[in-house]
Amino acid sequence: MRMKPIRDRNPVAVSVVGLLVLALIGYGAYRADSLPFIGGGTTYSADFTESAGLDEGDEVRIAGVKVGKVTGVSLDGAKVKVTFKVKDAWIGNASTVGIAIKTLLGDKYLAVDPLGEARQNPDERITASRTTSPYDVTQAFNGLGETIGEIDTEQLAKSFETISATFKDSPPDVKSAAKGLSALSKTVSERDAQLATLLKGSKQLTKTLATKKSSFETLLEDGNLLLGEIQARRDSIHLLLTGTRDLGTQLTGLVADNNKQLKPTLKALGRVTAVLNKNRKSLDKVLSIAGSYNRLVGNTLGNGRWFDNYVCGVVPKDYLPANTPPATGCMPPKQEGGS
């Protein structure tokens, strides 16, 4: 049966089918990593007590080598469910998974330690007993600032004074300790405003670092590139420094070996310089005369491979042809010509 040409088909149906095909192709390209034959990899899941700032798309590493990425972070009851995909990596049934700090700016990655004798079943979730979360320094300082800010410094000072009064009749060592606590409480009370300002400044610094995160990352990456280039050029730099050192050694040896010959030569050169300086005026006069002489020689020899001169009054008048007056003035005749 002969197929009907496309130009004879219903254009609306052809357009709809074409749009559907394009949509499927676009969706397949967008979800290429999830396709079994193109994306590859195995998806696992693990329970954590907290996410610790881990985000979807963060790296998954084994022994520092990237083997996959985090595909999802979601809350599952009182725990956090993290799904991740790894490719060309073995995950054992006793493997441990931890959230590690990637940079000082708070970036995280998922660190997997492959342990166990059998392969981990992808359908079984890795329990929280085999996962760890990092200690977030930024959150700790923020919590410390909030806790200290809630302390009633006046009440704390009164408490320390009460303790000091209670131990008034105690041995000297206890009294000294109590007095120290009392002095500490007064210092804390007097510096309450400064401490609050310091904590506010710490919070502001943390916010500033968070906003400048990309700039710091770029700076660190550029620093890594610079160090890598220096590492790559290490041999060349070493050869340059070694060659410079050897050149200095050779020059030092050359001067030392020829010191006896160089010293008289330099003295003679100094005497020649002194003579030239003494006769500088005469040299200037000679050079000025030589300039005029060279100009005349140039005029004489500049027309070709011959001498171009004018000699006046050489032939006596008795030897001149008839009706030829003798030369007077000895000036060269004017050359006439035209173009």
Tab-separated table of C-alpha atoms in Angstrom:
chain	number	residue	atom	x	y	z
A	1	MET	CA	0.000	0.000	0.000
A	2	ARG	CA	1.452	3.355	-1.023
A	3	MET	CA	1.872	5.863	1.813
A	4	LYS	CA	0.219	9.220	1.474
A	5	PRO	CA	2.726	12.117	1.042
A	6	ILE	CA	3.094	14.469	3.993
A	7	ARG	CA	2.021	17.485	1.938
A	8	ASP	CA	-1.302	15.765	1.298
A	9	ARG	CA	-1.908	15.025	4.971
A	10	ASN	CA	-3.834	17.164	7.445
A	11	PRO	CA	-1.386	19.978	8.448
A	12	VAL	CA	-2.970	20.308	11.900
A	13	ALA	CA	-2.360	16.649	12.729
A	14	VAL	CA	1.186	16.824	11.359
A	15	SER	CA	1.902	19.919	13.486
A	16	VAL	CA	0.526	18.298	16.641
A	17	VAL	CA	2.592	15.144	16.096
A	18	GLY	CA	5.703	17.225	15.392
A	19	LEU	CA	5.237	19.263	18.578
A	20	LEU	CA	4.776	16.083	20.611
A	21	VAL	CA	7.949	14.589	19.152
A	22	LEU	CA	9.900	17.792	19.911
A	23	ALA	CA	8.514	17.834	23.464
A	24	LEU	CA	9.574	14.210	23.995
A	25	ILE	CA	13.042	14.928	22.640
A	26	GLY	CA	13.392	17.990	24.906
A	27	TYR	CA	12.203	16.064	27.952
A	28	GLY	CA	14.595	13.235	27.145
A	29	ALA	CA	17.497	15.675	26.852
A	30	TYR	CA	16.528	17.340	30.152
A	31	ARG	CA	16.224	14.004	31.950
A	32	ALA	CA	19.167	12.348	30.200
A	33	ASP	CA	20.876	11.553	33.499
A	34	SER	CA	17.826	9.583	34.615
A	35	LEU	CA	17.585	7.412	31.522
A	36	PRO	CA	18.849	3.856	32.150
A	37	PHE	CA	20.998	3.510	29.051
A	38	ILE	CA	22.264	7.104	28.778
A	39	GLY	CA	22.527	8.471	32.308
A	40	GLY	CA	23.521	5.230	34.026
A	41	GLY	CA	24.373	4.918	37.666
A	42	THR	CA	22.593	3.495	40.690
A	43	THR	CA	20.401	5.506	43.058
A	44	TYR	CA	20.717	4.976	46.809
A	45	SER	CA	19.061	6.658	49.797
A	46	ALA	CA	20.188	7.319	53.355
A	47	ASP	CA	18.690	8.717	56.581
A	48	PHE	CA	20.351	11.632	58.396
A	49	THR	CA	19.523	13.353	61.655
A	50	GLU	CA	19.929	16.728	59.888
A	51	SER	CA	20.689	18.001	56.396
A	52	ALA	CA	23.563	20.263	57.548
A	53	GLY	CA	23.198	22.474	54.471
A	54	LEU	CA	23.443	19.668	51.897
A	55	ASP	CA	21.634	20.588	48.661
A	56	GLU	CA	20.488	18.779	45.559
A	57	GLY	CA	23.259	18.668	42.977
A	58	ASP	CA	26.122	18.499	45.509
A	59	GLU	CA	28.921	16.061	44.767
A	60	VAL	CA	29.195	12.477	45.982
A	61	ARG	CA	32.795	11.424	46.611
A	62	ILE	CA	34.603	8.218	47.438
A	63	ALA	CA	38.157	8.723	48.742
A	64	GLY	CA	38.000	12.305	47.443
A	65	VAL	CA	37.030	11.305	43.895
A	66	LYS	CA	33.683	12.448	42.478
A	67	VAL	CA	31.508	9.444	41.618
A	68	GLY	CA	28.027	10.983	41.491
A	69	LYS	CA	25.728	13.673	42.823
A	70	VAL	CA	22.925	14.233	45.304
A	71	THR	CA	19.548	13.909	43.602
A	72	GLY	CA	17.244	14.865	46.463
A	73	VAL	CA	17.053	16.125	50.063
A	74	SER	CA	13.664	15.825	51.765
A	75	LEU	CA	12.161	15.593	55.235
A	76	ASP	CA	10.877	12.140	56.176
A	77	GLY	CA	9.295	12.368	59.600
A	78	ALA	CA	11.936	13.252	62.194
A	79	LYS	CA	14.752	12.358	59.794
A	80	VAL	CA	16.152	13.732	56.570
A	81	LYS	CA	16.091	11.481	53.519
A	82	VAL	CA	18.972	12.000	51.100
A	83	THR	CA	18.961	10.277	47.715
A	84	PHE	CA	22.110	10.142	45.635
A	85	LYS	CA	23.259	8.520	42.423
A	86	VAL	CA	26.686	6.973	41.865
A	87	LYS	CA	28.189	5.626	38.665
A	88	ASP	CA	30.920	3.016	38.251
A	89	ALA	CA	31.380	2.712	42.020
A	90	TRP	CA	30.842	-0.180	44.441
A	91	ILE	CA	28.685	0.498	47.524
A	92	GLY	CA	28.784	-2.256	50.146
A	93	ASN	CA	26.080	-3.268	52.606
A	94	ALA	CA	28.143	-1.847	55.498
A	95	SER	CA	29.086	1.426	53.826
A	96	THR	CA	28.969	4.627	55.837
A	97	VAL	CA	27.798	7.957	54.449
A	98	GLY	CA	28.657	11.359	55.880
A	99	ILE	CA	28.029	14.993	55.033
A	100	ALA	CA	31.451	16.644	54.791
A	101	ILE	CA	32.505	20.271	54.460
A	102	LYS	CA	33.862	21.068	50.995
A	103	THR	CA	34.967	24.689	51.496
A	104	LEU	CA	35.330	27.159	54.347
A	105	LEU	CA	32.342	29.038	52.941
A	106	GLY	CA	29.934	26.247	53.857
A	107	ASP	CA	29.726	24.115	50.704
A	108	LYS	CA	29.076	20.447	51.467
A	109	TYR	CA	29.467	17.117	49.719
A	110	LEU	CA	28.453	13.532	50.454
A	111	ALA	CA	31.372	11.315	51.477
A	112	VAL	CA	30.850	7.567	51.047
A	113	ASP	CA	33.102	4.958	52.640
A	114	PRO	CA	32.400	1.684	50.769
A	115	LEU	CA	32.417	-1.153	53.317
A	116	GLY	CA	30.867	-4.590	53.517
A	117	GLU	CA	31.124	-7.922	51.770
A	118	ALA	CA	27.940	-7.682	49.689
A	119	ARG	CA	26.564	-4.913	47.506
A	120	GLN	CA	24.092	-2.485	49.081
A	121	ASN	CA	20.525	-3.063	47.947
A	122	PRO	CA	19.349	0.182	46.272
A	123	ASP	CA	15.807	-0.446	47.545
A	124	GLU	CA	16.986	-0.548	51.181
A	125	ARG	CA	17.688	2.781	52.820
A	126	ILE	CA	20.997	3.291	54.638
A	127	THR	CA	20.065	3.769	58.301
A	128	ALA	CA	20.962	6.772	60.436
A	129	SER	CA	23.383	4.614	62.464
A	130	ARG	CA	25.637	4.523	59.394
A	131	THR	CA	25.426	8.236	58.585
A	132	THR	CA	27.068	11.302	60.140
A	133	SER	CA	26.507	15.050	59.876
A	134	PRO	CA	29.209	17.711	60.239
A	135	TYR	CA	29.517	20.202	63.052
A	136	ASP	CA	28.545	23.557	61.555
A	137	VAL	CA	30.792	26.238	63.099
A	138	THR	CA	28.652	29.080	61.782
A	139	GLN	CA	25.497	27.723	63.387
A	140	ALA	CA	27.407	27.065	66.611
A	141	PHE	CA	28.599	30.679	66.839
A	142	ASN	CA	25.130	31.966	66.042
A	143	GLY	CA	23.691	29.758	68.779
A	144	LEU	CA	26.380	30.909	71.198
A	145	GLY	CA	25.603	34.537	70.429
A	146	GLU	CA	21.891	34.038	71.018
A	147	THR	CA	22.523	32.131	74.268
A	148	ILE	CA	24.904	34.754	75.660
A	149	GLY	CA	22.533	37.513	74.602
A	150	GLU	CA	19.780	35.966	76.734
A	151	ILE	CA	21.936	35.918	79.896
A	152	ASP	CA	20.883	38.394	82.585
A	153	THR	CA	24.282	39.839	83.429
A	154	GLU	CA	23.056	41.741	86.500
A	155	GLN	CA	21.504	38.614	87.969
A	156	LEU	CA	24.672	36.686	87.156
A	157	ALA	CA	26.754	39.282	88.996
A	158	LYS	CA	24.477	39.062	92.053
A	159	SER	CA	24.758	35.272	91.988
A	160	PHE	CA	28.536	35.399	92.002
A	161	GLU	CA	28.497	37.967	94.832
A	162	THR	CA	26.200	35.684	96.831
A	163	ILE	CA	28.578	32.784	96.290
A	164	SER	CA	31.475	34.983	97.410
A	165	ALA	CA	29.618	35.986	100.592
A	166	THR	CA	28.718	32.353	101.290
A	167	PHE	CA	32.355	31.269	101.134
A	168	LYS	CA	33.548	34.258	103.206
A	169	ASP	CA	34.604	32.085	106.175
A	170	SER	CA	36.112	29.373	103.983
A	171	PRO	CA	39.846	28.605	103.641
A	172	PRO	CA	42.050	31.115	101.764
A	173	ASP	CA	42.107	29.084	98.539
A	174	VAL	CA	38.318	28.979	98.360
A	175	LYS	CA	38.125	32.711	99.154
A	176	SER	CA	40.533	33.511	96.321
A	177	ALA	CA	38.457	31.467	93.912
A	178	ALA	CA	35.253	33.158	95.047
A	179	LYS	CA	36.822	36.613	94.719
A	180	GLY	CA	37.973	35.708	91.241
A	181	LEU	CA	34.446	34.656	90.285
A	182	SER	CA	33.081	37.898	91.694
A	183	ALA	CA	35.613	39.950	89.722
A	184	LEU	CA	34.766	37.969	86.599
A	185	SER	CA	31.055	38.630	87.057
A	186	LYS	CA	31.673	42.374	87.442
A	187	THR	CA	33.840	42.412	84.340
A	188	VAL	CA	31.176	40.594	82.333
A	189	SER	CA	28.525	42.985	83.629
A	190	GLU	CA	30.599	46.070	82.794
A	191	ARG	CA	31.463	44.768	79.337
A	192	ASP	CA	27.922	43.724	78.507
A	193	ALA	CA	27.485	46.373	75.807
A	194	GLN	CA	30.867	45.585	74.242
A	195	LEU	CA	30.084	41.858	74.201
A	196	ALA	CA	26.736	42.522	72.550
A	197	THR	CA	28.449	44.690	69.925
A	198	LEU	CA	31.039	41.966	69.340
A	199	LEU	CA	28.359	39.328	68.837
A	200	LYS	CA	26.435	41.582	66.464
A	201	GLY	CA	29.629	42.139	64.520
A	202	SER	CA	30.181	38.382	64.328
A	203	LYS	CA	26.674	37.902	62.940
A	204	GLN	CA	27.228	40.677	60.408
A	205	LEU	CA	30.547	39.108	59.389
A	206	THR	CA	28.822	35.760	58.889
A	207	LYS	CA	26.151	37.381	56.701
A	208	THR	CA	28.787	39.242	54.675
A	209	LEU	CA	30.761	36.058	54.062
A	210	ALA	CA	27.555	34.325	52.977
A	211	THR	CA	26.731	37.096	50.469
A	212	LYS	CA	30.289	37.109	49.102
A	213	LYS	CA	30.381	33.343	48.797
A	214	SER	CA	30.719	33.299	45.011
A	215	SER	CA	33.531	35.876	45.096
A	216	PHE	CA	35.491	33.827	47.624
A	217	GLU	CA	34.934	30.679	45.581
A	218	THR	CA	36.242	32.438	42.469
A	219	LEU	CA	39.245	33.711	44.426
A	220	LEU	CA	40.039	30.228	45.726
A	221	GLU	CA	39.605	28.693	42.266
A	222	ASP	CA	41.925	31.310	40.732
A	223	GLY	CA	44.433	30.602	43.495
A	224	ASN	CA	44.248	26.902	42.703
A	225	LEU	CA	44.832	27.648	39.005
A	226	LEU	CA	47.838	29.814	39.875
A	227	LEU	CA	49.307	27.129	42.112
A	228	GLY	CA	48.680	24.526	39.420
A	229	GLU	CA	50.461	26.637	36.810
A	230	ILE	CA	53.398	27.208	39.163
A	231	GLN	CA	53.503	23.461	39.799
A	232	ALA	CA	53.494	22.802	36.056
A	233	ARG	CA	56.253	25.356	35.524
A	234	ARG	CA	58.273	24.172	38.516
A	235	ASP	CA	60.968	22.475	36.451
A	236	SER	CA	61.359	25.515	34.187
A	237	ILE	CA	61.608	27.875	37.163
A	238	HIS	CA	64.112	25.524	38.804
A	239	LEU	CA	66.260	25.465	35.641
A	240	LEU	CA	66.087	29.276	35.406
A	241	LEU	CA	67.198	29.743	39.010
A	242	THR	CA	69.916	27.102	38.655
A	243	GLY	CA	71.186	28.699	35.437
A	244	THR	CA	71.258	32.148	37.054
A	245	ARG	CA	73.205	30.767	39.993
A	246	ASP	CA	75.688	28.998	37.687
A	247	LEU	CA	76.096	32.181	35.608
A	248	GLY	CA	76.924	34.162	38.746
A	249	THR	CA	79.438	31.506	39.775
A	250	GLN	CA	81.102	31.561	36.344
A	251	LEU	CA	81.292	35.375	36.288
A	252	THR	CA	82.808	35.397	39.768
A	253	GLY	CA	85.372	32.794	38.705
A	254	LEU	CA	86.122	34.701	35.482
A	255	VAL	CA	86.840	37.914	37.367
A	256	ALA	CA	88.934	36.054	39.945
A	257	ASP	CA	90.960	34.184	37.297
A	258	ASN	CA	91.633	37.275	35.163
A	259	ASN	CA	92.103	39.795	37.944
A	260	LYS	CA	95.818	40.255	37.155
A	261	GLN	CA	95.157	40.802	33.440
A	262	LEU	CA	92.083	42.973	33.895
A	263	LYS	CA	93.659	45.340	36.416
A	264	PRO	CA	96.467	46.659	34.111
A	265	THR	CA	94.024	46.829	31.193
A	266	LEU	CA	91.591	48.923	33.199
A	267	LYS	CA	94.427	51.201	34.345
A	268	ALA	CA	95.576	51.687	30.729
A	269	LEU	CA	92.002	52.393	29.686
A	270	GLY	CA	91.816	55.004	32.414
A	271	ARG	CA	94.981	56.703	31.124
A	272	VAL	CA	93.627	56.719	27.551
A	273	THR	CA	90.407	58.285	28.792
A	274	ALA	CA	92.377	60.944	30.662
A	275	VAL	CA	94.410	61.825	27.512
A	276	LEU	CA	91.265	62.060	25.399
A	277	ASN	CA	89.597	64.277	27.981
A	278	LYS	CA	92.682	66.499	28.143
A	279	ASN	CA	92.682	66.990	24.353
A	280	ARG	CA	88.941	67.328	24.006
A	281	LYS	CA	89.094	70.816	22.436
A	282	SER	CA	91.610	69.683	19.829
A	283	LEU	CA	89.484	66.663	19.031
A	284	ASP	CA	86.428	68.888	18.605
A	285	LYS	CA	88.388	71.104	16.163
A	286	VAL	CA	89.627	68.097	14.190
A	287	LEU	CA	86.134	66.691	13.954
A	288	SER	CA	84.718	70.011	12.706
A	289	ILE	CA	87.438	70.237	10.006
A	290	ALA	CA	86.936	66.603	9.113
A	291	GLY	CA	83.289	67.355	8.496
A	292	SER	CA	84.082	69.965	5.828
A	293	TYR	CA	86.733	67.694	4.297
A	294	ASN	CA	84.348	64.777	4.084
A	295	ARG	CA	81.734	66.998	2.461
A	296	LEU	CA	84.220	68.113	-0.263
A	297	VAL	CA	85.320	64.532	-0.861
A	298	GLY	CA	81.684	63.529	-1.157
A	299	ASN	CA	81.070	66.234	-3.751
A	300	THR	CA	84.147	65.114	-5.708
A	301	LEU	CA	83.376	61.408	-5.770
A	302	GLY	CA	79.603	61.475	-5.533
A	303	ASN	CA	78.800	61.647	-9.275
A	304	GLY	CA	80.210	58.258	-10.235
A	305	ARG	CA	83.350	56.181	-10.399
A	306	TRP	CA	85.575	59.219	-11.203
A	307	PHE	CA	86.928	62.478	-9.737
A	308	ASP	CA	84.876	65.561	-10.572
A	309	ASN	CA	87.225	68.624	-10.169
A	310	TYR	CA	87.840	72.012	-11.798
A	311	VAL	CA	91.459	73.199	-12.188
A	312	CYS	CA	91.972	76.902	-13.103
A	313	GLY	CA	95.113	78.676	-14.462
A	314	VAL	CA	97.314	75.627	-14.990
A	315	VAL	CA	98.058	76.205	-18.756
A	316	PRO	CA	100.238	79.329	-19.459
A	317	LYS	CA	98.767	81.900	-21.829
A	318	ASP	CA	101.531	81.326	-24.399
A	319	TYR	CA	100.316	77.790	-24.891
A	320	LEU	CA	96.666	78.686	-25.235
A	321	PRO	CA	94.939	78.482	-28.640
A	322	ALA	CA	94.608	81.674	-30.655
A	323	ASN	CA	91.959	84.161	-29.562
A	324	THR	CA	91.693	82.400	-26.139
A	325	PRO	CA	91.998	84.811	-23.222
A	326	PRO	CA	93.830	83.621	-20.126
A	327	ALA	CA	91.756	82.539	-17.119
A	328	THR	CA	91.015	85.124	-14.435
A	329	GLY	CA	89.435	84.638	-11.035
A	330	CYS	CA	89.658	80.810	-11.088
A	331	MET	CA	85.942	80.337	-10.483
A	332	PRO	CA	84.322	77.233	-11.929
A	333	PRO	CA	81.973	77.939	-14.833
A	334	LYS	CA	78.281	77.824	-14.213
A	335	GLN	CA	76.691	74.628	-15.400
A	336	GLU	CA	73.795	75.152	-17.741
A	337	GLY	CA	71.263	72.604	-18.604
A	338	GLY	CA	67.622	71.911	-18.642
A	339	SER	CA	65.296	69.088	-18.131
